[in-house]
Short mmCIF file of C-alpha atoms and ligand atoms in Angstrom, two decimals:
data_model
loop_
_atom_site.label_atom_id
_atom_site.label_comp_id
_atom_site.label_asym_id
_atom_site.label_seq_id
_atom_site.Cartn_x
_atom_site.Cartn_y
_atom_site.Cartn_z
CA UNK A 28 0.39 16.93 -36.72
CA UNK A 29 0.53 13.55 -38.09
CA UNK A 30 1.95 10.78 -36.20
CA UNK A 31 5.07 9.75 -38.18
CA UNK A 32 5.41 5.94 -38.33
CA UNK A 33 7.23 3.94 -37.13
CA UNK A 34 9.63 3.92 -33.66
CA UNK A 35 11.86 6.67 -32.58
CA UNK A 36 13.61 7.25 -28.16
CA UNK A 37 12.96 10.42 -26.76
CA UNK A 38 16.16 12.83 -28.67
CA UNK A 39 17.73 13.47 -24.78
CA UNK A 40 17.55 9.45 -23.67
CA UNK A 41 21.28 7.03 -24.62
CA UNK A 42 18.84 4.79 -26.55
CA UNK A 43 18.80 3.21 -30.08
CA UNK A 44 16.04 1.28 -31.92
CA UNK A 45 17.89 0.02 -35.07
CA UNK A 46 15.37 -1.24 -38.27
CA UNK A 47 17.79 -3.81 -40.56
CA UNK A 48 15.01 -3.67 -43.37
CA UNK A 49 14.39 -0.12 -43.63
CA UNK A 50 17.34 0.48 -42.41
CA UNK A 51 16.41 2.96 -39.66
CA UNK A 52 19.22 4.58 -36.90
CA UNK A 53 18.30 6.56 -34.22
CA UNK A 54 20.46 8.12 -31.80
CA UNK A 55 23.05 5.71 -30.37
CA UNK A 56 25.40 5.35 -27.73
CA UNK A 57 27.41 4.67 -24.64
CA UNK A 58 23.81 2.07 -23.46
CA UNK A 59 25.60 -0.95 -21.47
CA UNK A 60 23.27 -3.37 -22.03
CA UNK A 61 22.25 -4.53 -25.39
CA UNK A 62 18.56 -6.07 -27.12
CA UNK A 63 17.55 -7.24 -29.67
CA UNK A 64 14.75 -7.76 -31.38
CA UNK A 65 14.59 -9.93 -33.98
CA UNK A 66 11.65 -11.52 -35.97
CA UNK A 67 11.21 -13.27 -38.34
CA UNK A 68 7.43 -14.28 -40.38
CA UNK A 69 7.84 -18.11 -40.25
CA UNK A 70 8.55 -18.16 -37.01
CA UNK A 71 6.32 -15.98 -35.78
CA UNK A 72 3.57 -17.34 -37.98
CA UNK A 73 3.91 -20.70 -36.82
CA UNK A 74 4.37 -19.36 -32.81
CA UNK A 75 2.95 -16.75 -32.67
CA UNK A 76 -0.12 -16.82 -29.65
CA UNK A 77 -2.05 -14.52 -29.09
CA UNK A 78 -3.72 -14.25 -25.42
CA UNK A 79 -5.68 -11.27 -24.59
CA UNK A 80 -6.13 -10.43 -20.64
CA UNK A 81 -8.43 -12.90 -19.82
CA UNK A 82 -9.98 -10.70 -17.51
CA UNK A 83 -13.69 -10.17 -19.65
CA UNK A 84 -15.20 -8.44 -15.62
CA UNK A 85 -12.20 -5.44 -15.35
CA UNK A 86 -13.48 -2.99 -13.84
CA UNK A 87 -11.88 -0.83 -15.96
CA UNK A 88 -12.90 -2.46 -19.85
CA UNK A 89 -14.22 1.53 -21.28
CA UNK A 90 -11.56 2.99 -20.00
CA UNK A 91 -9.28 4.02 -23.28
CA UNK A 92 -6.34 1.13 -23.38
CA UNK A 93 -9.80 -1.16 -23.62
CA UNK A 94 -10.86 1.03 -26.45
CA UNK A 95 -7.51 0.38 -28.15
CA UNK A 96 -7.17 -2.63 -27.66
CA UNK A 97 -10.56 -3.32 -29.73
CA UNK A 98 -9.90 -1.15 -32.22
CA UNK A 99 -7.06 -2.89 -32.96
CA UNK A 100 -8.46 -6.45 -32.58
CA UNK A 101 -11.02 -5.91 -35.00
CA UNK A 102 -8.54 -4.48 -37.31
CA UNK A 103 -6.47 -6.83 -37.08
CA UNK A 104 -6.24 -10.47 -38.95
CA UNK A 105 -6.47 -12.87 -36.44
CA UNK A 106 -8.30 -10.64 -34.72
CA UNK A 107 -5.50 -10.50 -31.59
CA UNK A 108 -2.99 -7.92 -31.57
CA UNK A 109 0.89 -8.85 -32.22
CA UNK A 110 3.50 -6.63 -31.04
CA UNK A 111 3.92 -5.59 -35.35
CA UNK A 112 1.20 -3.79 -33.68
CA UNK A 113 2.73 -1.32 -30.46
CA UNK A 114 5.10 0.85 -31.00
CA UNK A 115 7.33 1.49 -28.43
CA UNK A 116 8.65 4.73 -27.30
CA UNK A 117 11.11 4.23 -24.88
CA UNK A 118 13.17 2.51 -22.19
CA UNK A 119 11.36 2.11 -18.76
CA UNK A 120 14.00 -0.36 -17.12
CA UNK A 121 15.10 -3.94 -16.44
CA UNK A 122 14.73 -6.48 -14.54
CA UNK A 123 15.49 -9.84 -13.23
CA UNK A 124 13.11 -11.33 -16.86
CA UNK A 125 12.90 -8.70 -18.81
CA UNK A 126 12.15 -5.07 -19.61
CA UNK A 127 10.53 -2.71 -19.89
CA UNK A 128 9.47 -0.19 -22.49
CA UNK A 129 7.12 2.28 -23.23
CA UNK A 130 4.89 2.23 -25.42
CA UNK A 131 1.38 2.35 -27.83
CA UNK A 132 -0.86 1.85 -30.72
CA UNK A 133 0.76 2.43 -33.13
CA UNK A 134 -1.78 4.87 -35.69
CA UNK A 135 -3.31 5.66 -31.81
CA UNK A 136 -1.60 8.07 -29.17
CA UNK A 137 -4.13 7.41 -26.42
CA UNK A 138 -3.51 5.22 -24.33
CA UNK A 139 -0.20 3.91 -23.50
CA UNK A 140 1.03 0.79 -22.70
CA UNK A 141 4.04 -0.95 -20.26
CA UNK A 142 5.57 -3.09 -22.11
CA UNK A 143 6.85 -6.21 -20.93
CA UNK A 144 9.34 -8.15 -23.04
CA UNK A 145 10.87 -11.79 -21.63
CA UNK A 146 13.71 -13.25 -24.65
CA UNK A 147 13.11 -16.84 -23.92
CA UNK A 148 16.34 -17.51 -25.09
CA UNK A 149 18.23 -15.76 -22.82
CA UNK A 150 16.39 -17.88 -19.47
CA UNK A 151 18.62 -19.98 -18.74
CA UNK A 152 16.91 -21.78 -16.20
CA UNK A 153 13.29 -23.86 -15.99
CA UNK A 154 13.41 -21.62 -12.75
CA UNK A 155 12.91 -18.64 -14.75
CA UNK A 156 10.61 -20.10 -17.48
CA UNK A 157 8.68 -21.14 -14.92
CA UNK A 158 8.75 -17.58 -13.68
CA UNK A 159 7.46 -16.00 -16.48
CA UNK A 160 4.54 -18.03 -16.64
CA UNK A 161 3.35 -16.78 -12.93
CA UNK A 162 3.69 -13.51 -13.33
CA UNK A 163 1.37 -13.74 -16.49
CA UNK A 164 -1.74 -16.58 -15.00
CA UNK A 165 -1.15 -14.27 -11.67
CA UNK A 166 -1.45 -11.08 -14.85
CA UNK A 167 -4.19 -12.18 -16.09
CA UNK A 168 -6.25 -13.19 -12.81
CA UNK A 169 -6.21 -9.60 -11.88
CA UNK A 170 -8.95 -6.59 -11.42
CA UNK A 171 -7.95 -3.60 -9.31
CA UNK A 172 -7.01 0.20 -9.10
CA UNK A 173 -4.15 -0.90 -7.67
CA UNK A 174 -2.81 -3.24 -9.50
CA UNK A 175 -2.22 -3.35 -13.24
CA UNK A 176 -4.37 -5.02 -16.11
CA UNK A 177 -3.12 -7.11 -18.90
CA UNK A 178 -3.67 -6.25 -21.85
CA UNK A 179 -2.64 -8.69 -23.48
CA UNK A 180 0.01 -11.67 -24.40
CA UNK A 181 1.91 -11.77 -27.14
CA UNK A 182 4.38 -14.88 -27.75
CA UNK A 183 5.91 -14.55 -30.69
CA UNK A 184 9.00 -15.57 -31.56
CA UNK A 185 10.83 -16.82 -28.81
CA UNK A 186 9.33 -13.45 -26.51
CA UNK A 187 7.26 -13.49 -24.74
CA UNK A 188 5.04 -9.82 -23.62
CA UNK A 189 3.31 -8.62 -22.11
CA UNK A 190 1.00 -5.71 -22.11
CA UNK A 191 -0.76 -3.75 -19.32
CA UNK A 192 -0.66 -0.48 -18.07
CA UNK A 193 1.84 2.38 -17.80
CA UNK A 194 2.95 3.67 -13.92
CA UNK A 195 4.31 6.78 -15.63
CA UNK A 196 5.08 7.92 -11.82
CA UNK A 197 7.63 6.47 -11.46
CA UNK A 198 7.91 3.90 -7.98
CA UNK A 199 8.07 5.06 -4.54
CA UNK A 200 11.44 4.34 -3.54
CA UNK A 201 12.55 7.25 -6.58
CA UNK A 202 9.70 9.25 -4.39
CA UNK A 203 11.61 8.93 -1.03
CA UNK A 204 14.62 9.38 -2.28
CA UNK A 205 13.59 13.05 -3.56
CA UNK A 206 12.60 13.66 0.16
CA UNK A 207 13.89 15.67 3.22
CA UNK A 208 15.85 12.98 4.88
CA UNK A 209 15.12 10.11 2.66
CA UNK A 210 11.64 9.93 5.19
CA UNK A 211 7.98 10.40 3.61
CA UNK A 212 5.48 12.50 6.27
CA UNK A 213 3.82 10.29 8.03
CA UNK A 214 0.32 11.66 5.59
CA UNK A 215 2.52 10.15 2.58
CA UNK A 216 3.00 7.11 4.53
CA UNK A 217 -0.54 6.97 5.50
CA UNK A 218 -2.19 7.75 1.71
CA UNK A 219 -0.18 4.67 0.17
CA UNK A 220 0.48 1.78 3.27
CA UNK A 221 -3.28 2.26 2.39
CA UNK A 222 -2.99 1.59 -0.74
CA UNK A 223 -0.98 -1.46 -0.21
CA UNK A 224 -2.70 -2.84 2.12
CA UNK A 225 -5.85 -3.13 -0.08
CA UNK A 226 -4.15 -4.27 -2.99
CA UNK A 227 -2.28 -6.41 -1.10
CA UNK A 228 -5.99 -7.50 0.96
CA UNK A 229 -7.92 -8.58 -2.53
CA UNK A 230 -4.02 -10.25 -3.92
CA UNK A 231 -4.41 -12.26 -0.57
CA UNK A 232 -8.31 -12.35 -1.68
CA UNK A 233 -7.69 -14.39 -4.21
CA UNK A 234 -5.29 -16.97 -3.62
CA UNK A 235 -1.99 -15.17 -4.41
CA UNK A 236 0.58 -14.22 -1.46
CA UNK A 237 3.29 -12.00 -3.26
CA UNK A 238 6.22 -12.24 -1.88
CA UNK A 239 7.80 -8.74 -3.10
CA UNK A 240 6.11 -6.12 -1.76
CA UNK A 241 8.92 -2.97 -1.49
CA UNK A 242 8.48 0.75 -2.37
CA UNK A 243 10.70 -0.10 -6.10
CA UNK A 244 7.33 -2.79 -6.41
CA UNK A 245 4.58 -0.16 -5.66
CA UNK A 246 4.37 2.23 -8.97
CA UNK A 247 2.39 5.26 -9.01
CA UNK A 248 0.30 6.04 -11.58
CA UNK A 249 -0.60 8.74 -13.67
CA UNK A 250 -2.98 9.88 -10.95
CA UNK A 251 -1.10 9.40 -8.24
CA UNK A 252 -2.55 5.98 -6.99
CA UNK A 253 -0.76 3.55 -6.30
CA UNK A 254 -0.48 0.42 -8.69
CA UNK A 255 1.96 -2.62 -7.18
CA UNK A 256 4.09 -4.32 -10.01
CA UNK A 257 6.03 -7.69 -11.31
CA UNK A 258 4.22 -11.18 -9.39
CA UNK A 259 6.60 -13.15 -10.51
CA UNK A 260 7.42 -14.36 -6.85
CA UNK A 261 4.54 -14.75 -5.96
CA UNK A 262 2.23 -18.31 -5.09
CA UNK A 263 -1.08 -19.11 -5.44
CA UNK A 264 -2.92 -20.51 -2.88
CA UNK A 265 -6.67 -21.61 -1.97
CA UNK A 266 -8.43 -20.12 -0.01
CA UNK A 267 -11.37 -20.29 2.13
CA UNK A 268 -13.67 -17.39 2.01
CA UNK A 269 -14.81 -17.65 5.72
CA UNK A 270 -17.49 -15.77 8.37
CA UNK A 271 -15.61 -15.46 11.65
CA UNK A 272 -16.80 -14.42 14.74
CA UNK A 273 -15.00 -12.25 16.44
CA UNK A 274 -15.12 -10.61 19.71
CA UNK A 275 -14.35 -7.27 21.06
CA UNK A 276 -14.44 -4.94 24.47
CA UNK A 277 -16.43 -2.20 24.11
CA UNK A 278 -16.96 0.88 25.90
CA UNK A 279 -20.58 2.55 25.98
CA UNK A 280 -22.25 4.88 27.93
CA UNK A 281 -25.23 4.41 29.82
CA UNK A 282 -28.22 3.74 27.32
CA UNK A 283 -30.76 6.64 27.22
CA UNK A 284 -33.77 4.47 28.75
CA UNK A 285 -30.90 3.60 31.30
CA UNK A 286 -30.27 6.81 32.90
CA UNK A 287 -33.54 8.25 32.39
CA UNK A 288 -34.50 5.96 35.14
CA UNK A 289 -31.68 6.47 36.68
CA UNK A 290 -31.51 9.66 36.70
CA UNK A 291 -33.42 9.61 40.27
CA UNK A 292 -29.99 8.45 42.33
CA UNK A 293 -27.29 9.54 39.82
CA UNK A 294 -26.48 12.58 38.61
CA UNK A 295 -23.20 11.46 37.05
CA UNK A 296 -22.95 9.47 32.35
CA UNK A 297 -21.84 6.07 33.56
CA UNK A 298 -19.93 5.05 31.21
CA UNK A 299 -19.44 0.97 31.30
CA UNK A 300 -17.72 -2.19 28.78
CA UNK A 301 -19.88 -4.55 26.87
CA UNK A 302 -18.82 -7.93 24.77
CA UNK A 303 -19.67 -7.62 21.32
CA UNK A 304 -18.99 -10.60 18.72
CA UNK A 305 -19.31 -9.80 15.54
CA UNK A 306 -19.21 -12.01 12.30
CA UNK A 307 -16.42 -11.00 10.09
CA UNK A 308 -16.23 -11.68 6.61
CA UNK A 309 -11.54 -13.28 5.65
CA UNK A 310 -10.94 -14.18 2.88
CA UNK A 311 -6.79 -14.91 3.73
CA UNK A 312 -5.53 -17.82 2.38
CA UNK A 313 -3.61 -19.47 6.22
CA UNK A 314 -2.68 -22.61 5.19
CA UNK A 315 -0.92 -21.42 1.76
CA UNK A 316 3.24 -23.18 2.47
CA UNK A 317 5.33 -22.73 1.06
CA UNK A 318 8.86 -23.68 1.80
CA UNK A 319 10.80 -21.16 -1.33
CA UNK A 320 13.51 -18.93 0.05
CA UNK A 321 12.65 -15.86 -2.77
CA UNK A 322 12.13 -12.01 -2.56
CA UNK A 323 14.34 -8.91 -1.56
CA UNK A 324 17.19 -9.67 1.28
CA UNK A 325 16.02 -7.48 3.72
CA UNK A 326 11.96 -7.44 3.51
CA UNK A 327 12.27 -11.37 4.04
CA UNK A 328 10.52 -13.06 6.79
CA UNK A 329 11.80 -14.65 9.26
CA UNK A 330 9.68 -17.47 8.67
CA UNK A 331 11.31 -17.57 4.76
CA UNK A 332 14.73 -17.83 6.29
CA UNK A 333 14.45 -20.73 7.81
CA UNK A 334 12.71 -22.67 4.95
CA UNK A 335 10.67 -24.11 7.62
CA UNK A 336 7.41 -23.43 5.01
CA UNK A 337 5.85 -19.74 4.85
CA UNK A 338 2.47 -18.31 4.11
CA UNK A 339 0.54 -15.32 3.81
CA UNK A 340 2.10 -13.30 6.72
CA UNK A 341 5.25 -13.12 5.24
CA UNK A 342 3.55 -10.32 2.91
CA UNK A 343 2.59 -9.17 6.38
CA UNK A 344 5.54 -8.97 7.84
CA UNK A 345 7.01 -7.08 4.37
CA UNK A 346 4.30 -4.47 5.39
CA UNK A 347 6.02 -3.43 8.43
CA UNK A 348 9.21 -3.18 6.25
CA UNK A 349 8.15 -1.42 3.61
CA UNK A 350 5.77 1.04 6.44
CA UNK A 351 9.62 1.19 8.40
CA UNK A 352 11.07 1.98 5.11
CA UNK A 353 9.00 5.08 3.72
CA UNK A 354 8.44 6.71 7.34
CA UNK A 355 13.31 6.34 8.58
CA UNK A 356 14.46 6.08 4.21
CA UNK A 357 16.07 2.43 6.05
CA UNK A 358 15.24 -1.76 6.40
CA UNK A 359 15.01 -1.95 10.26
CA UNK A 360 17.54 -5.07 10.55
CA UNK A 361 19.60 -3.98 7.64
CA UNK A 362 23.21 -5.60 8.23
CA UNK A 363 26.71 -3.98 7.27
CA UNK A 364 25.59 -7.03 4.37
CA UNK A 365 23.74 -9.86 3.79
CA UNK A 366 24.25 -11.84 5.49
CA UNK A 367 24.91 -9.81 9.14
CA UNK A 368 21.33 -7.72 7.70
CA UNK A 369 19.41 -12.31 7.63
CA UNK A 370 21.45 -12.70 10.39
CA UNK A 371 19.42 -9.72 11.73
CA UNK A 372 15.82 -10.46 10.47
CA UNK A 373 16.62 -14.21 11.98
CA UNK A 374 17.88 -13.91 15.62
CA UNK A 375 14.61 -13.56 18.29
CA UNK A 376 17.63 -10.91 19.67
CA UNK A 377 17.16 -8.30 17.29
CA UNK A 378 13.73 -5.87 17.53
CA UNK A 379 13.07 -2.93 16.21
CA UNK A 380 15.05 0.12 16.47
CA UNK A 381 13.22 2.95 16.39
CA UNK A 382 15.70 5.43 15.58
CA UNK A 383 13.57 9.08 15.94
CA UNK A 384 11.15 9.41 18.65
CA UNK A 385 8.50 11.60 17.08
CA UNK A 386 4.82 12.17 18.60
CA UNK A 387 3.35 11.77 14.90
CA UNK A 388 4.67 8.17 14.85
CA UNK A 389 3.58 6.88 17.52
CA UNK A 390 0.27 4.42 16.10
CA UNK A 391 2.73 3.69 12.82
CA UNK A 392 5.00 2.86 15.60
CA UNK A 393 2.99 0.60 17.34
CA UNK A 394 1.95 -1.55 13.76
CA UNK A 395 5.47 -1.72 13.00
CA UNK A 396 5.88 -3.46 16.43
CA UNK A 397 3.53 -5.49 16.07
CA UNK A 398 3.71 -6.78 12.35
CA UNK A 399 7.58 -7.39 12.95
CA UNK A 400 6.35 -9.66 15.43
CA UNK A 401 9.38 -13.28 14.45
CA UNK A 402 6.88 -15.39 15.31
CA UNK A 403 4.15 -15.65 12.35
CA UNK A 404 1.45 -16.87 14.59
CA UNK A 405 1.49 -13.55 16.34
CA UNK A 406 1.49 -11.55 14.39
CA UNK A 407 -0.97 -9.07 13.08
CA UNK A 408 -2.81 -10.08 10.16
CA UNK A 409 -1.26 -13.44 10.39
CA UNK A 410 -5.08 -15.49 11.08
CA UNK A 411 -7.45 -12.34 10.00
CA UNK A 412 -5.25 -10.87 6.98
CA UNK A 413 -5.94 -6.52 6.46
CA UNK A 414 -9.06 -6.33 7.91
CA UNK A 415 -7.18 -6.23 11.66
CA UNK A 416 -4.32 -3.89 10.43
CA UNK A 417 -6.87 -1.80 9.06
CA UNK A 418 -8.73 -1.94 12.54
CA UNK A 419 -4.94 -0.12 13.56
CA UNK A 420 -5.40 3.40 15.53
CA UNK A 421 -2.83 4.15 12.53
CA UNK A 422 -4.73 4.34 9.96
CA UNK A 423 -8.30 5.47 11.67
CA UNK A 424 -10.63 7.72 9.59
CA UNK A 425 -9.85 5.74 6.67
CA UNK A 426 -13.34 4.67 4.67
CA UNK A 427 -11.58 2.25 3.27
CA UNK A 428 -15.06 1.97 0.59
CA UNK A 429 -13.63 5.25 -0.47
CA UNK A 430 -10.05 5.27 -0.58
CA UNK A 431 -9.49 4.41 -4.24
CA UNK A 432 -11.04 8.60 -4.61
CA UNK A 433 -9.14 9.92 -1.65
CA UNK A 434 -6.04 12.86 -3.00
CA UNK A 435 -3.07 11.45 -3.41
CA UNK A 436 -0.62 13.99 -1.49
CA UNK A 437 0.28 16.18 -4.18
CA UNK A 438 2.37 18.47 -2.18
CA UNK A 439 5.10 15.40 -1.46
CA UNK A 440 7.69 16.11 -3.51
CA UNK A 441 8.39 14.60 -7.13
CA UNK A 442 4.43 13.30 -7.13
CA UNK A 443 3.28 14.83 -10.66
CA UNK A 444 -0.50 14.06 -10.63
CA UNK A 445 -2.03 13.89 -13.01
CA UNK A 446 -6.12 15.25 -12.51
CA UNK A 447 -7.26 11.33 -13.19
CA UNK A 448 -9.35 11.33 -16.91
CA UNK A 449 -11.95 8.34 -15.29
CA UNK A 450 -12.97 8.44 -11.97
CA UNK A 451 -11.65 4.55 -10.25
CA UNK A 452 -14.37 2.59 -10.14
CA UNK A 453 -14.90 1.39 -13.73
CA UNK A 454 -17.01 5.17 -12.91
CA UNK A 455 -16.17 5.98 -16.74
CA UNK A 456 -16.42 10.16 -16.51
CA UNK A 457 -19.90 11.07 -18.60
CA UNK A 458 -19.13 10.31 -21.92
CA UNK A 459 -21.72 11.32 -24.74
CA UNK A 460 -23.19 9.21 -26.66
CA UNK A 461 -21.40 10.95 -29.97
CA UNK A 462 -18.24 11.74 -28.12
CA UNK A 463 -17.93 7.90 -28.06
CA UNK A 464 -18.79 6.92 -31.41
CA UNK A 465 -17.08 11.00 -32.02
CA UNK A 466 -14.20 8.70 -30.81
CA UNK A 467 -14.37 5.58 -31.60
CA UNK A 468 -13.84 7.09 -35.15
CA UNK A 469 -11.46 8.67 -34.91
CA UNK A 470 -9.63 5.52 -33.12
CA UNK A 471 -10.56 3.33 -35.34
CA UNK A 472 -9.69 5.67 -38.61
CA UNK A 473 -5.75 6.22 -36.89
CA UNK A 474 -5.37 2.65 -36.96
CA UNK A 475 -6.49 2.71 -40.98
CA UNK A 476 -4.27 4.60 -41.25
CA UNK A 477 -1.51 3.45 -40.01
CA UNK A 478 -2.51 -0.37 -40.50
CA UNK A 479 -1.84 0.71 -44.16
CA UNK A 480 1.59 2.59 -44.08
CA UNK A 481 2.42 -0.36 -41.82
CA UNK A 482 0.62 -4.05 -41.57
CA UNK A 483 -0.53 -4.45 -45.52
CA UNK A 484 3.01 -6.37 -46.12
CA UNK A 485 3.73 -9.31 -45.78
CA UNK A 486 7.01 -9.45 -44.95
CA UNK A 487 5.61 -7.09 -42.47
CA UNK A 488 6.38 -9.25 -39.39
CA UNK A 489 10.22 -10.12 -40.59
CA UNK A 490 10.67 -6.38 -41.45
CA UNK A 491 11.12 -5.65 -37.67
CA UNK A 492 15.13 -6.15 -36.86
CA UNK A 493 15.27 -3.51 -33.80
CA UNK A 494 18.66 -3.07 -32.00
CA UNK A 495 18.00 -1.78 -28.09
CA UNK A 496 20.64 -0.74 -26.79
CA UNK A 497 19.70 0.80 -23.08
CA UNK A 498 20.74 1.80 -19.34
CA UNK A 499 21.93 -1.13 -17.06
CA UNK A 500 19.31 -1.86 -14.04
CA UNK A 501 20.60 -1.33 -10.33
CA UNK A 502 18.48 -2.51 -7.78
CA UNK A 503 17.99 -4.25 -4.24
CA UNK A 504 18.62 -7.28 -5.40
CA UNK A 505 16.03 -10.98 -4.92
CA UNK A 506 17.54 -13.98 -3.26
N1 ATP B 626 3.85 -0.69 -15.89
C1 ATP B 626 5.36 0.08 -15.25
N2 ATP B 626 4.90 1.38 -15.71
C2 ATP B 626 5.78 1.94 -16.25
N3 ATP B 626 7.28 1.81 -15.63
C3 ATP B 626 7.22 0.15 -15.64
C4 ATP B 626 6.28 -0.74 -15.26
N4 ATP B 626 6.74 -1.60 -14.81
C5 ATP B 626 7.72 -2.27 -14.37
N5 ATP B 626 8.59 -0.41 -15.11
C6 ATP B 626 9.44 -0.43 -15.36
O1 ATP B 626 10.89 -0.85 -16.03
C7 ATP B 626 11.86 -1.91 -14.26
C8 ATP B 626 12.11 -2.80 -15.17
O2 ATP B 626 10.55 -3.99 -14.23
P1 ATP B 626 10.22 -5.04 -13.97
O3 ATP B 626 9.28 -5.45 -13.67
O4 ATP B 626 11.08 -6.32 -15.10
O5 ATP B 626 11.48 -5.44 -12.77
P2 ATP B 626 12.00 -5.20 -11.12
O6 ATP B 626 10.46 -5.23 -10.53
O7 ATP B 626 12.12 -4.20 -11.71
O8 ATP B 626 12.72 -5.75 -11.08
P3 ATP B 626 12.82 -7.85 -10.53
O9 ATP B 626 11.52 -8.45 -11.73
O10 ATP B 626 14.29 -8.30 -11.06
O11 ATP B 626 12.45 -7.86 -8.97
C9 ATP B 626 11.44 -1.75 -13.28
O12 ATP B 626 11.57 -1.22 -12.37
C10 ATP B 626 10.77 -0.01 -13.48
O13 ATP B 626 11.10 1.27 -13.31
#
């Protein structure tokens, strides 16, 4: 069936898009918040800046998203993506800075994207404006399977829009709420925690301190793997990767040659402890330092609350809270009010309590205790970063370099895992050159068809006046 060339919402959704020029109005009703995307030609030509992701080395540059983007750019008069090239499908959610829409490129529905639309006129403070820039800057640096790719930044009129990966499986917070007792079984916790750990490790290696880890910000891709989102609270510092030597004691049995020599007088195998020194690669921003108190109350590290300055250790603290929440459905220092929660976190008397003592999660509990150490100097991860956490018994048996190939926990209620058409890591499933050409040709034809029906006219860019009414958004508010 030919795809109609206009915006349309899912019919069972409480939203509407209205075009004042074409007078197309779609199902509208009792939404509680609204957004108007209005453009006019003069503004959009004079101030339109479209920057592609700077990530030219993106490990997924051969996937259908990049192919779609490439085709669209080829057909665009100035070689860049504009809002008029995008077709909004539905509203996905509203955050602190703006709204997020599901969209695809007009005339090419093969690749879906999320579009974060920030209306700069609604950003009342310089702080918010700088958060937008932080988010855009950080996104442009990322190239990792568990982090979103920025396909394009579009600055048009008073909007800044970020075109990123769409994660259709919702977020971990909603997933936990679908489980019996709001708790995930230990194996899925291991899976999600390991992927988040690897994503944090990558961010830290780039000198980025995330500062907003919570299940709401861990989105789930179509294939069930994680994708961290929301980078407006990050801060970036320099990181100096180093080799550090580390001593550790290993229990070994005596060597075969030694055993042979001693076999005359010794029958039993002797165990002995050996101290080994290994060189480890560390890329943790250990000198990162910030004084701003940002984040979500229940996830704030004590040093963030005391405002004496903090570094990347705040992410390892949050990782401990995150593990606790996945396992127990609540956070460990939560009080009756936000103030009480902050007091519980800051007070040295309040330590982490486990209400459930099942043997299954013994190692997870030990890891959580080591992460939720109030003094960041003694906290696991703060000296050498993720390396130390990966080595904890909770993650025993995980082959870290292969983690992106692990099968997501399909048994988790509410997680619909679609088999990926591409393997992670840039290895696209074998596609013959002929098929590739055909796909590209189809995409070009679709785009041309789309262009002729909407893109050719001069008043195209001022003909978009989309009034949107969507649902309001409730979350654990940040500080
Ligand atoms: N890439 C995406 N794929 C699918 N849904 C997304 C995507 N990005 C965001 N969303 C949805 O849109 C909502 C708003 O996201 P956004 O990143 O703007 O802010 P947030 O994380 O919810 O809130 P805040 O920035 O205030 O902490 C999210 O809650 C999520 O449900």
